[in-house]
PDB file of C-alpha atoms in Angstrom:
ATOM      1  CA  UNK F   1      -5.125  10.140  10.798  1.00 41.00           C
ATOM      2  CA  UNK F   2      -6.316  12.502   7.986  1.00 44.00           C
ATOM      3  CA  UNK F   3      -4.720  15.859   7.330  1.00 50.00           C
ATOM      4  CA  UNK F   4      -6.435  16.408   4.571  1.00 59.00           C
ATOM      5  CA  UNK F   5     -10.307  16.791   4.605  1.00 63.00           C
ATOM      6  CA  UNK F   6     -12.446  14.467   2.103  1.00 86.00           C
ATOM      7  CA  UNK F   7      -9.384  11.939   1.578  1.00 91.00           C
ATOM      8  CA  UNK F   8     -10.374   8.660   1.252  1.00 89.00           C
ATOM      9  CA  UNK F   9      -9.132   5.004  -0.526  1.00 89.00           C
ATOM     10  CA  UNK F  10     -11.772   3.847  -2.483  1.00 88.00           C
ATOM     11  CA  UNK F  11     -10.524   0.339  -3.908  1.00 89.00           C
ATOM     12  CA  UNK F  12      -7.096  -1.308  -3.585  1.00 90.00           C
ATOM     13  CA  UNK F  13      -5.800  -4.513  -5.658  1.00 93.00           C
ATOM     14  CA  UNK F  14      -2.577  -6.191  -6.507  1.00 93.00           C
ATOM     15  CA  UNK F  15      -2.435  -7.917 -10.065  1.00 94.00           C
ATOM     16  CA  UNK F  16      -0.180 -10.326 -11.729  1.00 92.00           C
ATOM     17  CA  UNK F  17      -0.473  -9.248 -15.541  1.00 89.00           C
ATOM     18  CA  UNK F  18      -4.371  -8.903 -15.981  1.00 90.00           C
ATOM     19  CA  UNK F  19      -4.722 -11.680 -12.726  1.00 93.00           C
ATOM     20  CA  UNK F  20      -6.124 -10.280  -9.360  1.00 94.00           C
ATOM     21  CA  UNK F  21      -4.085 -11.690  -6.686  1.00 93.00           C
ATOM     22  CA  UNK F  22      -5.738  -9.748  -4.130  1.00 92.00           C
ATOM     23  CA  UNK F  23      -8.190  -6.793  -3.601  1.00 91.00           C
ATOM     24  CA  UNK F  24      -9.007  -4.951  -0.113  1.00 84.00           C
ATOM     25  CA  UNK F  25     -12.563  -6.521   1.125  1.00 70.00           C
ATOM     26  CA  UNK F  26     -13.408  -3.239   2.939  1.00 71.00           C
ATOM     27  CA  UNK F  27     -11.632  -0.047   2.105  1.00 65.00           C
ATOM     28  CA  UNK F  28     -12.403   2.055   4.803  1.00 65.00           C
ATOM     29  CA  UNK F  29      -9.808  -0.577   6.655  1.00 66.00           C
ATOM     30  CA  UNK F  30      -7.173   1.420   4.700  1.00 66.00           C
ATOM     31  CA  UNK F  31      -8.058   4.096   7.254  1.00 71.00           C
ATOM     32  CA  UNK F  32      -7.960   2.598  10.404  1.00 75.00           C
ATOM     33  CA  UNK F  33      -5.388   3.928  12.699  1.00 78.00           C
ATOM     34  CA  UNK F  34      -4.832   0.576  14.180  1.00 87.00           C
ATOM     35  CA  UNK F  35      -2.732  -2.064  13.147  1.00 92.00           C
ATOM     36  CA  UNK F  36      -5.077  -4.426   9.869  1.00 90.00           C
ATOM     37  CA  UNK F  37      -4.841  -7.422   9.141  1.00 92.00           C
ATOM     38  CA  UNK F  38      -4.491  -8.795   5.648  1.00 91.00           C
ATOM     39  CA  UNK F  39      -4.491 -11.807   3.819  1.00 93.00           C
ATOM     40  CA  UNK F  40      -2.854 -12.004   0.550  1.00 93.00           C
ATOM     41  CA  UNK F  41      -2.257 -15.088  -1.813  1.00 94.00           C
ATOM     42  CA  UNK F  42       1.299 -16.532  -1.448  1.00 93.00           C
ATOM     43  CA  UNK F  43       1.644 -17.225  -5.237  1.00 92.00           C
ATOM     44  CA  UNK F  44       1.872 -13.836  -5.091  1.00 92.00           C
ATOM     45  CA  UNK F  45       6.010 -13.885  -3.882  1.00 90.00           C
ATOM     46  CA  UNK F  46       6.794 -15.973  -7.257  1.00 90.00           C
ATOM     47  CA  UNK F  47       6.018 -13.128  -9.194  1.00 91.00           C
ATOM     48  CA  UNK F  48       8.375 -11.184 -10.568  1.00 89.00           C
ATOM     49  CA  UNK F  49       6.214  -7.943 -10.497  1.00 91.00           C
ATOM     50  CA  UNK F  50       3.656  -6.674  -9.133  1.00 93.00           C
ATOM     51  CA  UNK F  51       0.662  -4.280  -9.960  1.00 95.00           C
ATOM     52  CA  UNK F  52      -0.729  -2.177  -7.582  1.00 92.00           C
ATOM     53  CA  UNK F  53      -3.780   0.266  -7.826  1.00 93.00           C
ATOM     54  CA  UNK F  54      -5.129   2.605  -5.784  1.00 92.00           C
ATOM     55  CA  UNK F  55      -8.074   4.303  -6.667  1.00 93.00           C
ATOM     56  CA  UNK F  56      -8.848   7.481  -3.918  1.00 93.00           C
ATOM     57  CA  UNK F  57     -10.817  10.710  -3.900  1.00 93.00           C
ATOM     58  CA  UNK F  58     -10.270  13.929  -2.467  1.00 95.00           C
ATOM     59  CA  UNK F  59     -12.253  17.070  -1.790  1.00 95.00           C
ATOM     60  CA  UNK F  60      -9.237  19.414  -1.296  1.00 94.00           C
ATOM     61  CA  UNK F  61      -6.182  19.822  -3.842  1.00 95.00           C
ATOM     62  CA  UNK F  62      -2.871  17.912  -3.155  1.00 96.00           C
ATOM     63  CA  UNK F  63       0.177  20.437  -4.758  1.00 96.00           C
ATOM     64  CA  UNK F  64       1.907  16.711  -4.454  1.00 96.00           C
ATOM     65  CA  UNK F  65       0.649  13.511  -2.925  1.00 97.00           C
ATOM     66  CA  UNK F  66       3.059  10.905  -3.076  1.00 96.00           C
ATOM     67  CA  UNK F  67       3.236   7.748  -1.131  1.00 95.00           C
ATOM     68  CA  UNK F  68       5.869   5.863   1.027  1.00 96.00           C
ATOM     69  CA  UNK F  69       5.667   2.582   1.938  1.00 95.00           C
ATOM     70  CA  UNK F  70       8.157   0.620   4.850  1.00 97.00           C
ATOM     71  CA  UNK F  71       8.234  -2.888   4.686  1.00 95.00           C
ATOM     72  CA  UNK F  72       8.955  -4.270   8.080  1.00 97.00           C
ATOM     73  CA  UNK F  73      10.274  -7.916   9.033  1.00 97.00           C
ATOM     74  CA  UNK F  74      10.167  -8.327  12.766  1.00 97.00           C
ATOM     75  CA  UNK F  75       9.674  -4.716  13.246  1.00 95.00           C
ATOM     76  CA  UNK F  76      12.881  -3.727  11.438  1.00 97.00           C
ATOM     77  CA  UNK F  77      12.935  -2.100   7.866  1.00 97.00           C
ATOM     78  CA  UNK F  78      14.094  -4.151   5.026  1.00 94.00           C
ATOM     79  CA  UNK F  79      12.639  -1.951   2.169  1.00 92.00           C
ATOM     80  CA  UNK F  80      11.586   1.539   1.333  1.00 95.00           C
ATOM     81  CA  UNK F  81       9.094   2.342  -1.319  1.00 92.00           C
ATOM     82  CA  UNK F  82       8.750   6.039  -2.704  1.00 95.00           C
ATOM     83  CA  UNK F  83       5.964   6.964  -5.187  1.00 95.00           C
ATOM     84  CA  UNK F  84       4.928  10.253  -6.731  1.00 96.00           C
ATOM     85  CA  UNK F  85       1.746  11.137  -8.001  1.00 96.00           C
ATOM     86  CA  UNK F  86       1.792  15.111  -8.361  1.00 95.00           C
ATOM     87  CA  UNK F  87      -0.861  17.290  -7.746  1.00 97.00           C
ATOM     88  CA  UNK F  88      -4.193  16.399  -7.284  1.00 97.00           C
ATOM     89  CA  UNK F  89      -7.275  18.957  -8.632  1.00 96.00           C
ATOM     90  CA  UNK F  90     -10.053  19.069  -5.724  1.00 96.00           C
ATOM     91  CA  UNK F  91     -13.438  16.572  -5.953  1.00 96.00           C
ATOM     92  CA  UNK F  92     -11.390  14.591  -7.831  1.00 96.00           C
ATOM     93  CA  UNK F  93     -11.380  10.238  -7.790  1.00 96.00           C
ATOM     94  CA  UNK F  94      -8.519   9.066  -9.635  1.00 96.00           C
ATOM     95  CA  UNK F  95      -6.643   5.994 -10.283  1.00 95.00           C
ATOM     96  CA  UNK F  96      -2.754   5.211  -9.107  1.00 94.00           C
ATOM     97  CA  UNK F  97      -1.108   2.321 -10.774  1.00 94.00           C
ATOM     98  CA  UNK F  98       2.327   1.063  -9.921  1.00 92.00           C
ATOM     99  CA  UNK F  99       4.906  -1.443  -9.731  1.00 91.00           C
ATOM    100  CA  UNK F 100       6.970  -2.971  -7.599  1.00 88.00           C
ATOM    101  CA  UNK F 101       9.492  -5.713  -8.809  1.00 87.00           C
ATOM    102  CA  UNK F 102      10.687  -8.434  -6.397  1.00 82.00           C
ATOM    103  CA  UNK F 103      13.828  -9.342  -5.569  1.00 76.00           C
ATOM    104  CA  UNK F 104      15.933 -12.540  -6.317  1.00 74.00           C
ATOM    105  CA  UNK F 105      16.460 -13.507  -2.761  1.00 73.00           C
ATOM    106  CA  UNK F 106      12.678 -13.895  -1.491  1.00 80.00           C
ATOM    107  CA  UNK F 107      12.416 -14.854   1.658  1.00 88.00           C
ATOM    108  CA  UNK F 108      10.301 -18.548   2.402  1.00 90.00           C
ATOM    109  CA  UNK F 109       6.438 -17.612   2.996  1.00 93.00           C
ATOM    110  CA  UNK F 110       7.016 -19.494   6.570  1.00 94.00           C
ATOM    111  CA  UNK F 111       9.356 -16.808   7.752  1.00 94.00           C
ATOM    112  CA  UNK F 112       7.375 -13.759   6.311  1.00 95.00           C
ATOM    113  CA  UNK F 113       3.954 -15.574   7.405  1.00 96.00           C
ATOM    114  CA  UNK F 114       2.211 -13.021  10.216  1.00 97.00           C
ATOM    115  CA  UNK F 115       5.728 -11.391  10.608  1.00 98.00           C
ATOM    116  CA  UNK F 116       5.465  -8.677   7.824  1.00 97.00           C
ATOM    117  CA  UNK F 117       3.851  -5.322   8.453  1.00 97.00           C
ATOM    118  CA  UNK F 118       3.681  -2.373   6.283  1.00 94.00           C
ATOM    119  CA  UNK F 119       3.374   1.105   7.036  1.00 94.00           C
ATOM    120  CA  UNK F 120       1.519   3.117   4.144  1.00 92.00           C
ATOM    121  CA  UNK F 121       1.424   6.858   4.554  1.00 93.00           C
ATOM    122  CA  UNK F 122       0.331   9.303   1.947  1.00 94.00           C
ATOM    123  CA  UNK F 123       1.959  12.881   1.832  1.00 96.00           C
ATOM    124  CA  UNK F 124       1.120  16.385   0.873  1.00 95.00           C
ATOM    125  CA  UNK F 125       4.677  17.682   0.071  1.00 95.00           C
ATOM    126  CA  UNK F 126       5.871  16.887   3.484  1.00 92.00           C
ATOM    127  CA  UNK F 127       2.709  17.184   5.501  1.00 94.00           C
ATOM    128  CA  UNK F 128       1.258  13.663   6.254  1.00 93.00           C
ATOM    129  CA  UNK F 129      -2.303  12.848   5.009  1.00 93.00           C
ATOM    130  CA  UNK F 130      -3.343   9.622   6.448  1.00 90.00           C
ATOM    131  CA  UNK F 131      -1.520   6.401   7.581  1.00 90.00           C
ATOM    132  CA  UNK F 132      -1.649   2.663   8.308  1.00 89.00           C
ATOM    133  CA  UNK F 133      -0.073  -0.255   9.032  1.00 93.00           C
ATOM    134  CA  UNK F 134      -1.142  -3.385   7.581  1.00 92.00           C
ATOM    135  CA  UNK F 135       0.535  -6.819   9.379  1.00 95.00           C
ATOM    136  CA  UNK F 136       0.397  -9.645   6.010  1.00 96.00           C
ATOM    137  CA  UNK F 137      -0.425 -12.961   6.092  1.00 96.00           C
ATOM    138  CA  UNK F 138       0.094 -15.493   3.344  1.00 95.00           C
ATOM    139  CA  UNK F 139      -2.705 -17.429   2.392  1.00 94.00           C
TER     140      UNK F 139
END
C-alpha cells in the first residue's frame, strides 16, 4: 500500500554486465498488494553479480527513500538487503542502480524453484511507502 501519494515503479530489470536477464513485463505488478508471480532466467544464479535498476517517480519529496529487501526460502529469511537512495526532490523520475553479489554456496535451482519469495518495501525514513512480495520461479 502507498504512503506516499504519486509513487510509482516505472521499469525494473536485472542485468549481467550490459546482458538483460530479466525485466518486469508490467510494472504496475510491482504494486500489487498480493503475492506476484515472477519468472526469471536461471542462468541468472551463475552469476557472480547482479545489476538491478529501478527506475520510479514521485510527486511528493522523500527526505530518504531507501529500500529493504527479505529473501525468503520456505517462508523463513535467509538474507536481508538494505539500500539507500537519499532524498528524493518532488515530480521527480529517477533511476536506482545496484548490486547484489551472490554467494559461494548457491542453492540448486530445483530447491529454490517456486519456493523463493521476496518482500520489497520502500521507506520514507521509517514510514513505509509501498510493498510487495514477489514468489520467483526459475525459468
Amino acid at each position: 500500500m502507498s504512503h506516499t501519494a504519486g509513487f510509482h515503479i516505472e521499469k525494473m530489470k536485472m542485468k549481467s554486465g550490459k546482458k538483460t536477464l530479466w525485466e518486469c513485463p508490467i510494472p504496475a505488478l510491482l504494486e500489487s498488494e498480493e503475492e506476484i508471480k515472477i519468472e526469471i532466467p536461471k542462468e541468472i544464479l551463475k552469476c557472480k553479480q547482479v545489476q538491478r535498476e529501478i527506475v520510479f517517480s514521485t510527486k511528493e519529496a522523500i527526505s530518504s527513500l531507501s529500500l529493504v529487501q527479505e529473501i525468503r526460502l520456505h517462508d523463513k529469511e535467509i538474507e536481508l538487503w538494505e539500500f539507500d537512495f537519499g532524498f528524493v526532490m518532488p515530480n521527480s523520475t529517477n533511476s536506482w542502480e545496484s548490486i547484489v553479489e551472490s554467494k559461494d554456496n548457491m542453492m540448486p535451482v530445483q530447491i529454490l524453484n517456486g519456493n523463493v519469495t521476496i518482500i520489497t518495501t520502500f521507506y520514507d525514513n521509517d514510514k513505509e511507502i509501498i510493498s510487495n512480495c514477489a514468489r520467483v520461479f526459475y525459468v
